[in-house]
Amino acid sequence: MYEKDGEKYFVVDGHTHFWDASPANWVPGQEQYAKGWIECFHAYQSLGPADTHWPIEKFQKYDEETMMYDLFDAGHVDVAIFQPTSLRQWYKEGFNTTEANGALAEKYPGRFIVNTNWDPRDGDPGLKGLEERVQRWGCKGAKLYTAEWHGDSRGWSLRDPEASRYLEKCQELGVKNIHVHKGPTIWPLDKDAFDVRDVDYAATNFPELNFIVEHVGLPRIEDFCFMATQEPNVYAGLSVVIGGLMHARPRFFAKVMGELLFWVGEDKMLFGADYAIWEPKWQVEGFVDWQMPDGEEFSDYQKLTVETKKKILGLNAARLYGLEVPEGLDLKAPETVEAVGVPSP
Amino acid sequence: MAPGSAGARTDQTAAITAAVWSALGTVRDPELDRPLTDLGFVASSTVDPGGEAVVELCLPTYFCAPNFAFLMVADSYDAVSAVPGVSRAVVRLKDHFAADVINKGVAARAGFVGSFGEEAADELDGLRADFLRKAVLAGTDRVCRSMVSGGVARERLADLTLADAPPTPDRERLRERRRELGLSGGDADPLVLDPGTGEAVTADELHRHLGLARLTRVSQDANSGVCRGMLRARYPEATDNPDTEETP
């Protein structure tokens, strides 16, 4: 719980990781990709305040105490949602797995939500594995990374018939929240690799599932927003937006937030710190203190209320995951605010 | 100084070097719609006395999309090769997961499919057109927003032509992108048109269209900000030109 100016915020970090990208975990022959991946993440960290930057050695592999401190002692987080990413082609034991996340979650009951992940290219054995993991760890959500390398294949699409089988299985198992990474990807090669239209397709076909587009489709915010106006079950995951822009590019941050509030609406935006790329502390504190700037440049955009911030920082995610909000931390009279969708004259 | 002397050659090489840099200034990141030289993507550019130009490009991440990377390397190769006095052009992308494939493919003029094989289903013309359409939308916001700030009634924009917009670099850039897409770009042509169909945007569609134009520009500006930040983290010595960052 974070308290500021007499207001109390229930903080759900919708996007966290416990990874191992140390050289000992690199697959022989794939070292350049394993190294390139973590160095790319590390460069993203540089977009946060200088006093939160880590040396690469710490960034490659951090321990449990560091994570618990950064999230829950210093970072104001009440509950954090693990979003695993396998990358087993590059990392021997996987980069950030359901199992490693789950073990930590069991050690600290009530602190974490364990999501799992799946890859339609794993076929029938993959479906079975998904079911086992969901039962073992009680997963209510899954993180999908469509640009994962798999043998010679460089990725997959939510339009693939095999992906539909996995989504059906999620529906059957009660894995309601599908977090789709849309951000830096490298496939399909000849098309726009950041294209979000496959999420549109899946969201239409699976109306009972929620689709949270992580990183709001950055760098395709415009396509994402346009889709979100048409699909009631599509949500905006704010990881990268706050971490990557609020400090480094405050003017663009304001505009991106303005657009998201305008097209997607405050009931469908979810905070995520994207630890260990960025620590939650400065993001939570900074966002609570933040306001849409004055001036003509920002005149199309709404100001944020305390309620808006409470929803984004935790209450929206609590709703999607069925979390009990401690007494006194919920809104006094919850109301739904529809996105405007079309600029007013 | 006698023609053919060492001094004349030095002058000539310096002139070609400058011309190569100018040529690189015409090559854009198709997604960010800015010249590579402004973005800091040209790590080095040299010309030897024999006229061989060697250009090194660097990108914000090891995993930057290979299709965009390919376009930038190929466009740089074409631009530099066309500079008078350049006997041979070598363009190398560095520190990228697909650098070898791209560098060899461009040098052999193999095209995208010829370079990447099965993983690439097609050449990149469609991708380029998608991003030109985004550039037209973002450019429409730049031009129209400043007109509205200057007192033009927003609802009148559907009735105006390109000639009615102030003669700014933004207007010329918009005109140029429209022409690249094969759309109209003359003074008498509509100021606001749908980059997908090429049709003029009607008064009824105007508000929504301008909303999308604004959103597209915000997205492009934010991406550009992230890319520049990432490039600086990766290459602290990169000579990015912050003066060219988008202003309101």
PDB file of N, CA, C and O in Angstrom, chain B residues 22-55:
ATOM      1  N   SER B  22      25.708  14.111 -47.167  1.00  0.00           N
ATOM      2  CA  SER B  22      24.427  14.676 -47.621  1.00  0.00           C
ATOM      3  C   SER B  22      23.509  13.585 -48.158  1.00  0.00           C
ATOM      4  O   SER B  22      22.303  13.600 -47.921  1.00  0.00           O
ATOM      5  N   ALA B  23      24.101  12.661 -48.896  1.00  0.00           N
ATOM      6  CA  ALA B  23      23.296  11.573 -49.460  1.00  0.00           C
ATOM      7  C   ALA B  23      22.679  10.746 -48.333  1.00  0.00           C
ATOM      8  O   ALA B  23      21.510  10.338 -48.409  1.00  0.00           O
ATOM      9  N   LEU B  24      23.444  10.514 -47.285  1.00  0.00           N
ATOM     10  CA  LEU B  24      22.915   9.740 -46.147  1.00  0.00           C
ATOM     11  C   LEU B  24      21.796  10.509 -45.450  1.00  0.00           C
ATOM     12  O   LEU B  24      20.906   9.907 -44.838  1.00  0.00           O
ATOM     13  N   GLY B  25      21.821  11.812 -45.578  1.00  0.00           N
ATOM     14  CA  GLY B  25      20.768  12.645 -44.998  1.00  0.00           C
ATOM     15  C   GLY B  25      19.430  12.498 -45.710  1.00  0.00           C
ATOM     16  O   GLY B  25      18.403  12.948 -45.215  1.00  0.00           O
ATOM     17  N   THR B  26      19.459  11.875 -46.896  1.00  0.00           N
ATOM     18  CA  THR B  26      18.192  11.632 -47.608  1.00  0.00           C
ATOM     19  C   THR B  26      17.613  10.267 -47.265  1.00  0.00           C
ATOM     20  O   THR B  26      16.511   9.927 -47.694  1.00  0.00           O
ATOM     21  N   VAL B  27      18.375   9.463 -46.509  1.00  0.00           N
ATOM     22  CA  VAL B  27      17.897   8.128 -46.140  1.00  0.00           C
ATOM     23  C   VAL B  27      17.202   8.226 -44.788  1.00  0.00           C
ATOM     24  O   VAL B  27      17.738   8.794 -43.844  1.00  0.00           O
ATOM     25  N   ARG B  28      15.995   7.671 -44.720  1.00  0.00           N
ATOM     26  CA  ARG B  28      15.222   7.800 -43.489  1.00  0.00           C
ATOM     27  C   ARG B  28      15.018   6.464 -42.797  1.00  0.00           C
ATOM     28  O   ARG B  28      14.983   5.426 -43.450  1.00  0.00           O
ATOM     29  N   ASP B  29      14.851   6.537 -41.482  1.00  0.00           N
ATOM     30  CA  ASP B  29      14.279   5.396 -40.778  1.00  0.00           C
ATOM     31  C   ASP B  29      12.804   5.400 -41.192  1.00  0.00           C
ATOM     32  O   ASP B  29      12.085   6.357 -40.904  1.00  0.00           O
ATOM     33  N   PRO B  30      12.338   4.339 -41.858  1.00  0.00           N
ATOM     34  CA  PRO B  30      10.988   4.392 -42.412  1.00  0.00           C
ATOM     35  C   PRO B  30       9.915   4.500 -41.339  1.00  0.00           C
ATOM     36  O   PRO B  30       8.830   5.031 -41.584  1.00  0.00           O
ATOM     37  N   GLU B  31      10.230   4.015 -40.151  1.00  0.00           N
ATOM     38  CA  GLU B  31       9.256   4.007 -39.070  1.00  0.00           C
ATOM     39  C   GLU B  31       9.206   5.360 -38.371  1.00  0.00           C
ATOM     40  O   GLU B  31       8.138   5.872 -38.052  1.00  0.00           O
ATOM     41  N   LEU B  32      10.368   5.944 -38.144  1.00  0.00           N
ATOM     42  CA  LEU B  32      10.431   7.210 -37.414  1.00  0.00           C
ATOM     43  C   LEU B  32      10.318   8.407 -38.354  1.00  0.00           C
ATOM     44  O   LEU B  32      10.113   9.528 -37.904  1.00  0.00           O
ATOM     45  N   ASP B  33      10.496   8.147 -39.666  1.00  0.00           N
ATOM     46  CA  ASP B  33      10.389   9.193 -40.682  1.00  0.00           C
ATOM     47  C   ASP B  33      11.377  10.335 -40.438  1.00  0.00           C
ATOM     48  O   ASP B  33      11.037  11.502 -40.584  1.00  0.00           O
ATOM     49  N   ARG B  34      12.575   9.993 -40.006  1.00  0.00           N
ATOM     50  CA  ARG B  34      13.636  10.994 -39.827  1.00  0.00           C
ATOM     51  C   ARG B  34      14.898  10.504 -40.541  1.00  0.00           C
ATOM     52  O   ARG B  34      15.131   9.294 -40.656  1.00  0.00           O
ATOM     53  N   PRO B  35      15.753  11.450 -40.977  1.00  0.00           N
ATOM     54  CA  PRO B  35      17.016  11.042 -41.631  1.00  0.00           C
ATOM     55  C   PRO B  35      17.942  10.297 -40.663  1.00  0.00           C
ATOM     56  O   PRO B  35      18.012  10.638 -39.471  1.00  0.00           O
ATOM     57  N   LEU B  36      18.658   9.317 -41.187  1.00  0.00           N
ATOM     58  CA  LEU B  36      19.598   8.546 -40.355  1.00  0.00           C
ATOM     59  C   LEU B  36      20.637   9.462 -39.712  1.00  0.00           C
ATOM     60  O   LEU B  36      21.072   9.214 -38.587  1.00  0.00           O
ATOM     61  N   THR B  37      21.016  10.499 -40.421  1.00  0.00           N
ATOM     62  CA  THR B  37      22.061  11.383 -39.897  1.00  0.00           C
ATOM     63  C   THR B  37      21.560  12.180 -38.683  1.00  0.00           C
ATOM     64  O   THR B  37      22.334  12.510 -37.795  1.00  0.00           O
ATOM     65  N   ASP B  38      20.265  12.480 -38.652  1.00  0.00           N
ATOM     66  CA  ASP B  38      19.708  13.175 -37.479  1.00  0.00           C
ATOM     67  C   ASP B  38      19.560  12.236 -36.295  1.00  0.00           C
ATOM     68  O   ASP B  38      19.669  12.651 -35.141  1.00  0.00           O
ATOM     69  N   LEU B  39      19.234  10.986 -36.587  1.00  0.00           N
ATOM     70  CA  LEU B  39      18.958  10.034 -35.513  1.00  0.00           C
ATOM     71  C   LEU B  39      20.229   9.507 -34.852  1.00  0.00           C
ATOM     72  O   LEU B  39      20.171   8.853 -33.818  1.00  0.00           O
ATOM     73  N   GLY B  40      21.377   9.769 -35.476  1.00  0.00           N
ATOM     74  CA  GLY B  40      22.635   9.256 -34.936  1.00  0.00           C
ATOM     75  C   GLY B  40      22.928   7.829 -35.357  1.00  0.00           C
ATOM     76  O   GLY B  40      23.751   7.146 -34.749  1.00  0.00           O
ATOM     77  N   PHE B  41      22.250   7.363 -36.408  1.00  0.00           N
ATOM     78  CA  PHE B  41      22.428   5.972 -36.840  1.00  0.00           C
ATOM     79  C   PHE B  41      23.663   5.774 -37.726  1.00  0.00           C
ATOM     80  O   PHE B  41      24.009   4.645 -38.042  1.00  0.00           O
ATOM     81  N   VAL B  42      24.294   6.871 -38.175  1.00  0.00           N
ATOM     82  CA  VAL B  42      25.513   6.725 -38.980  1.00  0.00           C
ATOM     83  C   VAL B  42      26.701   6.784 -38.024  1.00  0.00           C
ATOM     84  O   VAL B  42      27.036   7.834 -37.480  1.00  0.00           O
ATOM     85  N   ALA B  43      27.326   5.622 -37.810  1.00  0.00           N
ATOM     86  CA  ALA B  43      28.434   5.560 -36.853  1.00  0.00           C
ATOM     87  C   ALA B  43      29.698   6.158 -37.466  1.00  0.00           C
ATOM     88  O   ALA B  43      30.476   6.823 -36.791  1.00  0.00           O
ATOM     89  N   SER B  44      29.909   5.910 -38.756  1.00  0.00           N
ATOM     90  CA  SER B  44      31.066   6.497 -39.425  1.00  0.00           C
ATOM     91  C   SER B  44      30.830   6.488 -40.926  1.00  0.00           C
ATOM     92  O   SER B  44      30.031   5.702 -41.434  1.00  0.00           O
ATOM     93  N   SER B  45      31.526   7.411 -41.583  1.00  0.00           N
ATOM     94  CA  SER B  45      31.383   7.530 -43.027  1.00  0.00           C
ATOM     95  C   SER B  45      32.697   8.080 -43.566  1.00  0.00           C
ATOM     96  O   SER B  45      33.086   9.193 -43.218  1.00  0.00           O
ATOM     97  N   THR B  46      33.384   7.281 -44.349  1.00  0.00           N
ATOM     98  CA  THR B  46      34.682   7.731 -44.864  1.00  0.00           C
ATOM     99  C   THR B  46      34.785   7.445 -46.368  1.00  0.00           C
ATOM    100  O   THR B  46      34.111   6.558 -46.877  1.00  0.00           O
ATOM    101  N   VAL B  47      35.632   8.235 -47.019  1.00  0.00           N
ATOM    102  CA  VAL B  47      35.896   8.015 -48.446  1.00  0.00           C
ATOM    103  C   VAL B  47      37.410   8.002 -48.622  1.00  0.00           C
ATOM    104  O   VAL B  47      38.094   8.895 -48.102  1.00  0.00           O
ATOM    105  N   ASP B  48      37.931   6.998 -49.302  1.00  0.00           N
ATOM    106  CA  ASP B  48      39.389   6.968 -49.497  1.00  0.00           C
ATOM    107  C   ASP B  48      39.741   7.650 -50.821  1.00  0.00           C
ATOM    108  O   ASP B  48      38.849   7.975 -51.617  1.00  0.00           O
ATOM    109  N   PRO B  49      41.047   7.908 -51.043  1.00  0.00           N
ATOM    110  CA  PRO B  49      41.431   8.670 -52.251  1.00  0.00           C
ATOM    111  C   PRO B  49      41.000   7.977 -53.538  1.00  0.00           C
ATOM    112  O   PRO B  49      40.850   8.629 -54.571  1.00  0.00           O
ATOM    113  N   GLY B  50      40.764   6.682 -53.498  1.00  0.00           N
ATOM    114  CA  GLY B  50      40.309   5.981 -54.701  1.00  0.00           C
ATOM    115  C   GLY B  50      38.807   6.096 -54.908  1.00  0.00           C
ATOM    116  O   GLY B  50      38.261   5.529 -55.851  1.00  0.00           O
ATOM    117  N   GLY B  51      38.118   6.798 -54.006  1.00  0.00           N
ATOM    118  CA  GLY B  51      36.670   6.981 -54.162  1.00  0.00           C
ATOM    119  C   GLY B  51      35.830   5.889 -53.521  1.00  0.00           C
ATOM    120  O   GLY B  51      34.618   5.848 -53.705  1.00  0.00           O
ATOM    121  N   GLU B  52      36.478   5.011 -52.740  1.00  0.00           N
ATOM    122  CA  GLU B  52      35.678   3.977 -52.071  1.00  0.00           C
ATOM    123  C   GLU B  52      35.062   4.558 -50.792  1.00  0.00           C
ATOM    124  O   GLU B  52      35.777   5.048 -49.921  1.00  0.00           O
ATOM    125  N   ALA B  53      33.725   4.506 -50.715  1.00  0.00           N
ATOM    126  CA  ALA B  53      33.016   5.041 -49.549  1.00  0.00           C
ATOM    127  C   ALA B  53      32.644   3.885 -48.623  1.00  0.00           C
ATOM    128  O   ALA B  53      32.086   2.888 -49.068  1.00  0.00           O
ATOM    129  N   VAL B  54      32.989   4.036 -47.348  1.00  0.00           N
ATOM    130  CA  VAL B  54      32.652   3.018 -46.359  1.00  0.00           C
ATOM    131  C   VAL B  54      31.782   3.653 -45.279  1.00  0.00           C
ATOM    132  O   VAL B  54      32.190   4.624 -44.639  1.00  0.00           O
ATOM    133  N   VAL B  55      30.589   3.116 -45.138  1.00  0.00           N
ATOM    134  CA  VAL B  55      29.641   3.673 -44.168  1.00  0.00           C
ATOM    135  C   VAL B  55      29.285   2.600 -43.151  1.00  0.00           C
ATOM    136  O   VAL B  55      29.002   1.458 -43.516  1.00  0.00           O
TER     137      VAL B  55
END
